[in-house]
Amino acid sequence: MKKECIEFRNVSFRYSEEGPWVLKNVSFRIPADEGVAIIGHNGSGKSTIAKLINGLLFADEGEVVVLGTPVTEETIWEVRKKVGMVFQNPDNQFVGTTVRDDVAFGLENRGVDRSQMITAIDNSLRAVGMIDYMLHEPHRLSGGQKQRVAIASVLAISPQIIILDEATAMLDPKGRKEIMHTVNEVKDQQGLSLLTITHDLNEITQADRVIVMSKGEVWLEATPREVFAREKELQEIGLDIPFVAKLANELGKVDVPISQQPLNHEELLEELWTYHSNK
Amino acid sequence: MDISFKQVNYTYQPNTPFEHHALRNLSFTISSGSFVAIVGHTGSGKSTLIQHLNGLLRPTGGEVSIGPYQLMPGKKVKDIKVLREKVGVVFQYPEHQLFDETVKKDIAFGPKNFGVDYEEIEKRIPPILDAVQLPEELLERSPFDLSGGQMRRVAIAGVLAMDPSVLVLDEPTAGLDPRGQKEMMDMFYQLHNAKGLTTILVTHSMEDALQYADHVIIMDHGTKYMEGTPEDLFVQKDKLQAVQLDLPEIIQFLRKIEDKFQVSLPYEGQTISELGIQLKEHLKGDVTDE
């Protein structure tokens, strides 16, 4: 039986008592070893979800359970040991004077011994392509480089769950792809659960499941393919689908048969090959 | 205003262990009224470059000219204030710079600092609100009560309120959702045309460069790697890949179609739906290739 990793049970949240509900009766379950993406427009409540998971915020109604532990004031430290989180703006998460010290910070806090620490720092910096910057000052790095270091710091403490909260928004497209590749690789190797919070639908193709948020509610839970088929509706809630999905939908409109919603260029080329071969 | 860089160097913390050559022997010109995209992978020197455009940084070697203003090493610019009024810079995440009690005061802060009188500022605000698509009701609200997208518009309005003739945009759509991104870029493009601005866009998005820019400068390791029209640059796959840049996705895909089906299908600015029709015609099983 699959262990539940993260579960939201009828969670509602607002930032102040008078304020509007940011999350309204949100329920979902993320089993361990599953890659889930949460997408939604700006203000849809997706980042609030991340903050509820590691106890930066607490639900006003309902319950958030992480690896069997309900998230409360008493359990946050236990929960945070297991949940590594990378935020959008890396400037807010640096403490060390060098890249190496910064990655070491989390390890020191957990009392990891020196030899292990050196290996962990080395491996994680290598994974994000920042090994050459070990002795640089983090605040002098460019935005994208900083974010890679932040991701390395999280990888170094080998958490059970990694949450990327729009963590690639500041990277260039290539860096973005590399980070997603790296994170997915680590996820598969170490059996981690990965929760990606994003509004870039190019990032959800690798997810097993997608939760689409709109105005504080779960709007849809589906596979990436199912999500990409709903172009119009997604655009109405401020999102957009990748180029390949758009082109496939346009081809469908002019009666070029597409047997399944393609996720990448290769799948679409295959569909076109079939069309080309059948008269 | 015409802008030119002549053999510009910039070194951070020279003669220290942290010495870093951010710009090396960089030369280019941007003619007044053009829309230029500056692209390059993370750390290629783009941000350092734009800080020279309004004199936040002075070159450590070479010369920068912006209209009548010159930046050279070791020489103070006389009219730096005038330069900064003429060159409006929208930094990354400009909403982080909001600070005043009301939207109106925040927008007025820039021009007030440059000595623009109250009446003139009052006159400038309505058309600017219109341009950034903010309703007038927001003027008396605190900028911190607004949504992220609205906050960014307020910050941009503050830059526009100085009535700059050069607008520098550093990743202006970062962090916005897809609809917000499109609305923001369309807004800048409209402003560019309506006000005859010289617009310099720093972007990671080859798609945006292709769609909006008439000239592209590609940076690598602090110097110019290539420049030209997007149509000319964005077909040179190998050269772009050598500096870790991708072709715009539509061009990538057209290449793959040409390879796989042995047809000729160049990029001609077609929309995705036009491309769908083209593919249907070109790839139909019983039609022979051109």
XYZ file of C-alpha atoms in Angstrom:
569
model
C 0.000 0.000 0.000
C 1.243 3.429 -0.836
C 1.970 5.677 2.075
C 0.335 9.086 2.034
C 2.943 11.726 1.932
C 0.959 14.935 1.997
C -2.713 15.205 2.631
C -4.965 18.263 2.749
C -8.311 17.616 4.426
C -10.884 20.331 3.790
C -8.360 23.080 4.314
C -9.441 26.712 4.339
C -7.156 29.632 4.986
C -7.197 33.419 5.022
C -4.511 35.885 5.985
C -6.731 37.962 8.276
C -10.086 37.475 9.911
C -11.782 40.034 7.728
C -9.895 39.096 4.597
C -11.019 36.954 1.694
C -10.474 33.193 1.815
C -7.262 32.361 0.006
C -7.974 28.635 0.131
C -11.502 27.315 0.218
C -12.131 23.775 1.381
C -9.115 22.322 -0.397
C -8.618 18.561 -0.262
C -6.068 16.399 -2.034
C -3.638 13.577 -1.333
C -0.145 13.141 -2.637
C 1.176 9.593 -2.225
C 4.896 9.022 -1.581
C 7.096 8.597 -4.709
C 4.706 10.596 -6.808
C 5.620 13.753 -8.635
C 2.826 16.248 -8.366
C 2.599 19.707 -9.851
C 0.326 22.398 -8.527
C -0.437 25.091 -11.062
C -2.540 28.200 -10.924
C -2.606 31.885 -11.810
C -1.044 34.564 -9.572
C -3.164 34.707 -6.436
C -4.754 31.293 -6.931
C -3.509 30.118 -3.543
C -0.796 27.787 -4.743
C 2.038 29.286 -2.696
C -0.154 29.328 0.390
C -0.381 25.561 0.000
C 3.407 25.284 0.178
C 3.543 27.424 3.300
C 0.889 25.310 4.989
C 2.875 22.150 4.313
C 5.913 23.167 6.314
C 4.105 25.157 8.936
C 4.951 28.685 7.889
C 1.187 29.128 8.030
C -1.511 27.087 9.747
C -4.915 26.136 8.379
C -7.911 28.057 9.750
C -10.131 25.099 9.000
C -9.327 21.514 8.143
C -6.056 19.672 8.544
C -2.713 19.343 6.768
C -0.952 16.008 7.309
C 2.657 15.467 6.239
C 4.055 11.913 6.355
C 1.425 10.945 8.898
C 2.007 13.969 11.139
C -0.590 16.730 11.336
C 1.169 20.076 10.933
C 0.781 22.096 14.157
C 2.923 24.491 16.199
C 4.225 21.446 18.105
C 5.190 19.369 15.093
C 6.682 21.935 12.714
C 10.292 21.117 13.572
C 9.731 17.444 12.944
C 7.948 18.232 9.674
C 10.618 20.647 8.461
C 13.300 17.967 8.831
C 11.516 16.006 6.173
C 10.443 18.785 3.859
C 12.997 20.717 1.847
C 11.646 23.846 0.350
C 12.981 26.163 -2.323
C 11.284 29.502 -2.795
C 11.095 31.848 -5.724
C 13.520 34.456 -4.456
C 16.803 32.947 -3.305
C 18.033 36.213 -1.781
C 15.817 35.562 1.180
C 17.404 32.253 2.040
C 21.144 32.909 2.131
C 23.140 32.876 5.349
C 26.689 31.819 4.478
C 29.526 34.034 3.283
C 30.551 31.498 0.660
C 28.514 29.101 -1.396
C 30.077 26.210 0.483
C 29.212 27.664 3.890
C 25.716 28.263 2.752
C 25.129 24.692 1.736
C 26.811 23.608 4.982
C 24.392 25.616 7.106
C 21.546 23.124 6.951
C 23.917 20.233 7.556
C 25.496 21.917 10.580
C 22.070 22.507 12.041
C 21.434 18.808 11.812
C 24.788 17.860 13.352
C 26.116 16.021 10.313
C 29.778 15.072 10.758
C 32.488 16.745 8.739
C 33.439 14.021 6.293
C 29.823 13.362 5.405
C 29.244 17.061 5.150
C 32.017 17.486 2.595
C 30.605 14.702 0.441
C 27.071 16.064 0.698
C 28.168 19.584 -0.261
C 30.217 18.285 -3.124
C 27.466 16.074 -4.504
C 24.732 18.625 -4.239
C 26.746 21.455 -5.790
C 27.769 19.145 -8.596
C 24.142 18.176 -9.169
C 23.152 21.791 -9.745
C 26.242 22.673 -11.781
C 27.703 25.077 -9.205
C 30.760 23.141 -8.060
C 33.088 25.758 -9.553
C 31.540 28.442 -7.373
C 32.193 26.792 -4.020
C 34.163 29.759 -2.641
C 32.128 32.548 -4.212
C 29.985 34.921 -2.190
C 26.340 33.911 -2.658
C 25.016 37.467 -2.839
C 27.312 38.239 -5.761
C 25.960 35.446 -7.896
C 23.345 36.136 -10.520
C 19.734 35.257 -9.743
C 19.823 31.921 -11.492
C 23.081 30.881 -9.890
C 21.726 31.763 -6.471
C 18.734 29.590 -7.043
C 20.900 26.649 -7.946
C 22.764 27.061 -4.678
C 19.473 27.216 -2.795
C 18.432 23.987 -4.452
C 21.797 22.440 -3.571
C 21.294 23.381 0.080
C 18.010 21.518 0.080
C 19.412 18.480 -1.720
C 22.294 18.327 0.762
C 20.048 17.570 3.731
C 18.322 14.742 1.837
C 14.758 15.477 2.775
C 11.903 13.081 1.987
C 9.856 15.716 0.239
C 11.107 18.547 -1.931
C 8.829 21.464 -2.651
C 9.761 23.863 -5.412
C 7.684 26.998 -4.995
C 8.149 28.684 -8.377
C 11.801 27.967 -7.802
C 12.784 28.164 -11.439
C 10.937 31.384 -12.256
C 14.184 33.381 -12.230
C 16.320 30.955 -14.218
C 17.008 31.059 -17.919
C 15.247 28.386 -19.991
C 18.280 26.175 -20.116
C 18.907 26.492 -16.398
C 15.259 25.769 -15.848
C 15.418 22.544 -17.812
C 18.617 21.482 -16.071
C 17.184 22.102 -12.631
C 13.993 20.212 -13.430
C 16.103 17.380 -14.826
C 18.366 17.349 -11.765
C 15.508 17.471 -9.330
C 13.671 14.688 -11.133
C 16.816 12.589 -11.187
C 17.366 12.975 -7.449
C 13.717 12.233 -6.889
C 13.956 8.934 -8.758
C 17.273 7.908 -7.210
C 16.276 8.594 -3.642
C 12.581 7.866 -3.893
C 11.680 11.410 -2.919
C 8.332 13.018 -3.366
C 8.435 16.130 -5.433
C 5.881 18.871 -5.322
C 6.349 21.508 -8.000
C 4.406 24.707 -7.662
C 4.465 26.697 -10.855
C 2.530 28.577 -13.461
C 4.847 27.407 -16.206
C 3.048 24.523 -17.810
C 6.240 23.371 -19.502
C 7.321 22.184 -16.080
C 4.419 19.884 -15.477
C 5.051 17.421 -18.294
C 7.226 15.309 -16.004
C 4.645 15.230 -13.230
C 2.565 12.135 -12.622
C -0.369 14.244 -11.618
C -1.389 17.878 -11.800
C -3.561 19.829 -9.429
C -4.912 22.984 -11.052
C -5.875 25.738 -8.605
C -8.108 28.646 -9.427
C -9.340 31.285 -6.992
C -8.442 29.242 -3.938
C -10.117 26.046 -5.033
C -9.012 22.823 -6.650
C -10.239 23.355 -10.188
C -9.005 20.111 -11.710
C -6.914 17.086 -10.798
C -5.649 15.239 -13.844
C -2.659 13.956 -15.796
C -0.602 16.456 -17.811
C -2.144 15.127 -21.040
C -5.650 15.704 -19.766
C -4.712 19.182 -18.608
C -3.210 20.154 -21.990
C -6.401 19.218 -23.786
C -8.259 21.999 -21.974
C -6.574 24.953 -23.632
C -9.479 27.405 -23.685
C -10.515 26.815 -20.105
C -6.944 27.128 -18.853
C -6.475 30.411 -20.679
C -9.648 31.662 -19.066
C -8.090 31.113 -15.642
C -4.879 32.945 -16.606
C -2.753 29.951 -17.616
C -1.423 28.820 -20.939
C -0.372 25.496 -22.384
C 2.981 24.644 -24.001
C 3.641 25.141 -27.699
C 3.363 21.435 -28.524
C -0.036 21.121 -26.901
C -1.275 24.248 -28.669
C -0.089 23.046 -32.039
C -1.667 19.624 -31.457
C -4.953 21.308 -30.628
C -4.732 23.470 -33.765
C -4.048 20.367 -35.855
C -7.089 18.728 -34.302
C -9.187 21.708 -35.377
C -8.217 21.206 -39.020
C -8.962 17.462 -38.788
C -5.443 16.124 -38.556
C -6.017 13.106 -36.324
C -4.100 13.215 -33.028
C -4.438 9.928 -31.153
C -3.206 11.187 -27.804
C -2.343 14.650 -26.476
C 1.438 14.929 -27.046
C 3.717 16.051 -24.209
C 6.818 16.850 -26.260
C 8.079 17.447 -29.785
C 8.867 13.782 -30.378
C 5.371 12.611 -29.552
C 3.860 15.212 -31.852
C 6.284 14.316 -34.647
C 5.176 10.689 -34.284
C 1.533 11.717 -34.634
C 2.406 13.690 -37.759
C 4.355 10.745 -39.125
C 1.286 8.550 -38.801
C -0.768 11.204 -40.561
C 1.871 11.498 -43.265
C 1.992 7.738 -43.833
C -1.789 7.201 -43.991
C -3.422 8.575 -47.059
C 18.593 58.810 -27.790
C 21.300 56.846 -29.548
C 23.302 54.621 -27.270
C 26.774 53.326 -27.890
C 29.234 51.178 -25.996
C 32.857 51.460 -27.083
C 35.193 48.758 -25.816
C 33.587 48.810 -22.415
C 35.075 46.867 -19.523
C 33.642 46.522 -16.080
C 35.382 44.746 -13.237
C 33.765 44.153 -9.861
C 36.082 44.490 -6.871
C 39.284 44.914 -8.858
C 42.541 43.786 -7.233
C 40.824 41.621 -4.644
C 40.374 37.850 -4.491
C 36.767 38.481 -5.588
C 37.783 40.356 -8.734
C 35.321 39.590 -11.464
C 35.343 40.812 -15.053
C 31.672 41.272 -15.783
C 32.072 43.134 -19.071
C 34.975 42.768 -21.469
C 35.636 44.849 -24.508
C 31.949 45.296 -25.214
C 30.962 47.408 -28.218
C 27.592 47.978 -29.860
C 25.235 50.756 -30.864
C 21.509 51.103 -30.405
C 19.757 53.644 -32.549
C 17.093 55.898 -31.163
C 13.585 54.473 -31.329
C 14.549 50.837 -31.712
C 13.361 47.907 -29.630
C 16.399 45.888 -28.652
C 16.467 42.585 -26.819
C 19.536 41.608 -24.836
C 19.773 37.897 -24.279
C 22.376 35.626 -22.799
C 22.507 32.864 -20.255
C 22.674 33.476 -16.529
C 25.824 35.357 -15.592
C 26.653 36.602 -19.093
C 26.785 40.243 -18.007
C 23.321 41.480 -18.967
C 22.531 43.072 -15.609
C 25.908 44.777 -15.398
C 25.372 46.141 -18.890
C 22.062 47.787 -18.110
C 23.376 49.410 -14.969
C 25.637 51.426 -17.246
C 22.681 52.816 -19.152
C 21.700 55.247 -16.430
C 25.073 55.637 -14.808
C 24.546 53.380 -11.809
C 27.838 51.870 -12.833
C 30.627 53.610 -14.659
C 32.828 51.592 -16.993
C 36.248 50.667 -15.633
C 37.465 50.858 -19.232
C 36.115 52.216 -22.522
C 33.230 54.589 -23.024
C 29.448 54.565 -22.892
C 27.430 57.263 -24.669
C 23.745 57.784 -24.088
C 22.601 60.655 -26.264
C 24.729 63.625 -25.169
C 25.961 61.934 -21.973
C 29.260 60.143 -21.685
C 30.371 57.658 -19.067
C 34.075 57.058 -18.756
C 36.334 55.642 -16.078
C 37.356 58.058 -13.376
C 35.200 60.896 -14.659
C 32.078 62.069 -12.891
C 29.116 62.731 -15.116
C 27.912 66.273 -14.724
C 24.266 65.835 -15.440
C 23.795 62.372 -14.009
C 20.407 63.398 -12.675
C 19.191 64.426 -16.091
C 20.488 61.177 -17.509
C 18.561 59.218 -14.898
C 15.412 61.103 -15.700
C 15.788 60.296 -19.369
C 16.598 56.635 -18.902
C 13.915 54.810 -16.965
C 15.008 51.455 -15.626
C 12.484 48.848 -14.573
C 14.506 46.423 -12.481
C 13.632 42.825 -11.789
C 10.744 42.551 -9.377
C 10.248 46.338 -9.316
C 7.353 45.938 -6.882
C 9.928 45.339 -4.158
C 10.805 49.022 -4.424
C 7.334 50.313 -3.569
C 7.333 52.102 -0.253
C 4.903 55.003 -0.051
C 1.512 55.245 1.643
C -0.549 55.500 -1.493
C -0.246 54.449 -5.082
C -0.357 58.084 -6.124
C 2.512 59.147 -3.867
C 4.559 56.215 -5.021
C 4.076 57.069 -8.679
C 4.825 60.738 -8.010
C 8.007 60.047 -6.046
C 10.324 59.794 -9.054
C 9.298 62.955 -10.912
C 9.081 64.887 -7.617
C 12.691 64.000 -6.925
C 13.653 65.312 -10.307
C 11.980 68.610 -9.514
C 8.905 68.201 -11.678
C 6.216 70.480 -10.266
C 3.027 69.239 -8.694
C 0.683 70.318 -11.461
C 2.756 68.663 -14.114
C 2.828 65.402 -12.122
C -0.957 65.574 -11.701
C -1.239 65.932 -15.448
C 1.047 63.011 -16.169
C -0.645 60.475 -13.909
C -3.969 59.773 -15.714
C -2.474 58.798 -19.095
C 0.128 56.673 -17.314
C -2.514 54.828 -15.334
C -4.228 54.242 -18.607
C -1.067 52.899 -20.179
C -0.344 50.457 -17.355
C -4.019 49.548 -17.159
C -4.681 50.475 -13.563
C -8.049 51.930 -12.544
C -7.998 55.433 -11.067
C -9.719 54.216 -7.887
C -6.446 52.630 -6.830
C -4.624 55.972 -6.523
C -5.507 56.496 -2.879
C -5.002 52.863 -1.876
C -1.859 51.498 -0.268
C 0.285 49.803 -2.902
C 0.758 46.932 -0.470
C -2.925 46.000 -0.621
C -2.714 45.261 -4.314
C -2.081 41.978 -6.079
C 1.430 41.181 -7.287
C 0.608 42.057 -10.880
C -0.960 45.375 -9.886
C 1.997 46.233 -7.647
C 4.320 45.699 -10.554
C 2.202 48.022 -12.698
C 2.389 50.714 -10.029
C 6.169 50.414 -9.941
C 6.319 50.668 -13.721
C 3.995 53.687 -13.635
C 6.511 55.313 -11.282
C 9.222 54.902 -13.897
C 6.988 56.142 -16.720
C 6.009 59.181 -14.669
C 9.507 60.576 -15.206
C 8.665 60.632 -18.888
C 11.830 58.808 -19.956
C 12.860 58.554 -23.586
C 14.755 55.321 -23.016
C 13.054 52.469 -21.199
C 15.195 49.636 -19.862
C 13.358 46.496 -18.824
C 15.132 43.768 -16.874
C 13.067 40.592 -17.112
C 9.857 42.522 -16.616
C 7.571 39.500 -16.720
C 9.437 37.256 -14.256
C 7.075 35.703 -11.765
C 3.883 36.656 -13.581
C 1.457 34.011 -14.746
C 1.138 33.458 -18.506
C -1.731 35.885 -18.953
C 0.063 38.528 -16.887
C 3.213 38.024 -18.961
C 1.421 38.564 -22.225
C -0.472 41.615 -20.985
C 2.729 43.146 -19.633
C 4.718 42.664 -22.843
C 1.867 43.944 -25.009
C 1.715 47.000 -22.769
C 5.429 47.762 -23.214
C 5.174 47.256 -26.932
C 2.278 49.689 -27.134
C 4.154 52.273 -25.069
C 7.206 51.815 -27.225
C 5.231 52.614 -30.346
C 2.983 55.302 -28.907
C 5.776 57.300 -27.251
C 8.543 56.591 -29.722
C 10.704 55.165 -26.937
C 14.018 53.428 -27.257
C 13.299 50.168 -25.477
C 15.931 47.783 -24.169
C 14.582 44.475 -22.983
C 16.705 42.020 -21.041
C 15.044 38.657 -21.359
C 15.515 34.925 -21.146
C 12.593 34.406 -23.434
C 13.624 33.872 -27.021
C 9.920 33.932 -27.797
C 9.606 37.504 -26.522
C 12.762 38.572 -28.344
C 11.389 37.093 -31.560
C 7.983 38.668 -31.141
C 8.861 42.180 -29.990
C 12.452 43.117 -30.785
C 13.775 44.507 -34.049
C 17.369 43.970 -32.984
C 18.945 41.382 -30.689
C 22.282 41.475 -28.872
C 23.486 38.154 -27.533
C 25.880 38.347 -24.590
C 28.350 35.714 -23.481
C 31.064 35.959 -20.840
C 30.670 39.697 -20.554
C 31.016 40.485 -24.203
C 28.934 40.616 -27.352
C 28.633 37.226 -28.968
C 26.309 38.039 -31.854
C 23.893 40.734 -32.916
C 21.315 41.142 -35.632
C 17.633 40.818 -36.356
C 15.844 38.037 -34.489
C 14.978 36.362 -37.799
C 18.659 36.167 -38.737
C 20.028 35.152 -35.345
C 17.430 32.660 -34.302
C 18.091 30.243 -37.117
C 21.730 29.686 -36.156
C 21.150 26.745 -33.907
C 24.729 25.601 -33.358
C 26.036 29.049 -32.566
C 23.253 29.675 -30.083
C 23.699 26.326 -28.432
C 27.372 27.033 -27.960
C 26.330 29.792 -25.524
C 23.577 27.736 -23.933
C 20.701 29.426 -25.686
C 17.859 27.654 -27.392
C 16.086 28.588 -30.574
C 12.558 29.847 -30.079
C 10.426 26.755 -29.786
C 8.478 27.262 -33.016
C 11.743 27.439 -34.978
C 13.097 24.344 -33.194
C 9.999 22.452 -34.143
C 10.069 23.595 -37.774
C 13.642 22.313 -38.003
C 12.594 18.916 -36.731
C 9.729 18.799 -39.223
C 12.094 19.654 -42.078
C 14.517 16.917 -40.990
C 11.953 14.225 -40.474
C 9.783 14.831 -43.511
C 12.333 16.282 -45.922
C 10.155 19.305 -46.653
C 10.993 22.981 -46.667
C 9.097 24.844 -43.981
C 10.923 28.032 -42.954
C 9.844 30.345 -40.173
C 7.990 33.282 -41.672
C 6.295 34.669 -38.619
C 3.403 32.249 -38.878
C 1.075 31.835 -35.907
C 0.498 28.433 -34.372
C -2.851 28.087 -36.070
C -1.353 29.024 -39.442
C 1.334 26.440 -38.800
C -1.350 23.820 -38.134
C -2.847 24.455 -41.575
C 0.608 24.450 -43.216
C 1.447 21.119 -41.631
C -1.821 19.635 -42.749
C -1.072 20.643 -46.340
C 2.622 19.790 -46.387
C 2.406 16.443 -44.694
C -0.706 14.970 -46.224
C 0.275 11.475 -47.366
C -0.595 11.860 -51.029
C 1.054 15.196 -51.681
C 4.574 15.114 -53.030
C 7.115 17.342 -51.371
C 8.222 20.608 -52.833
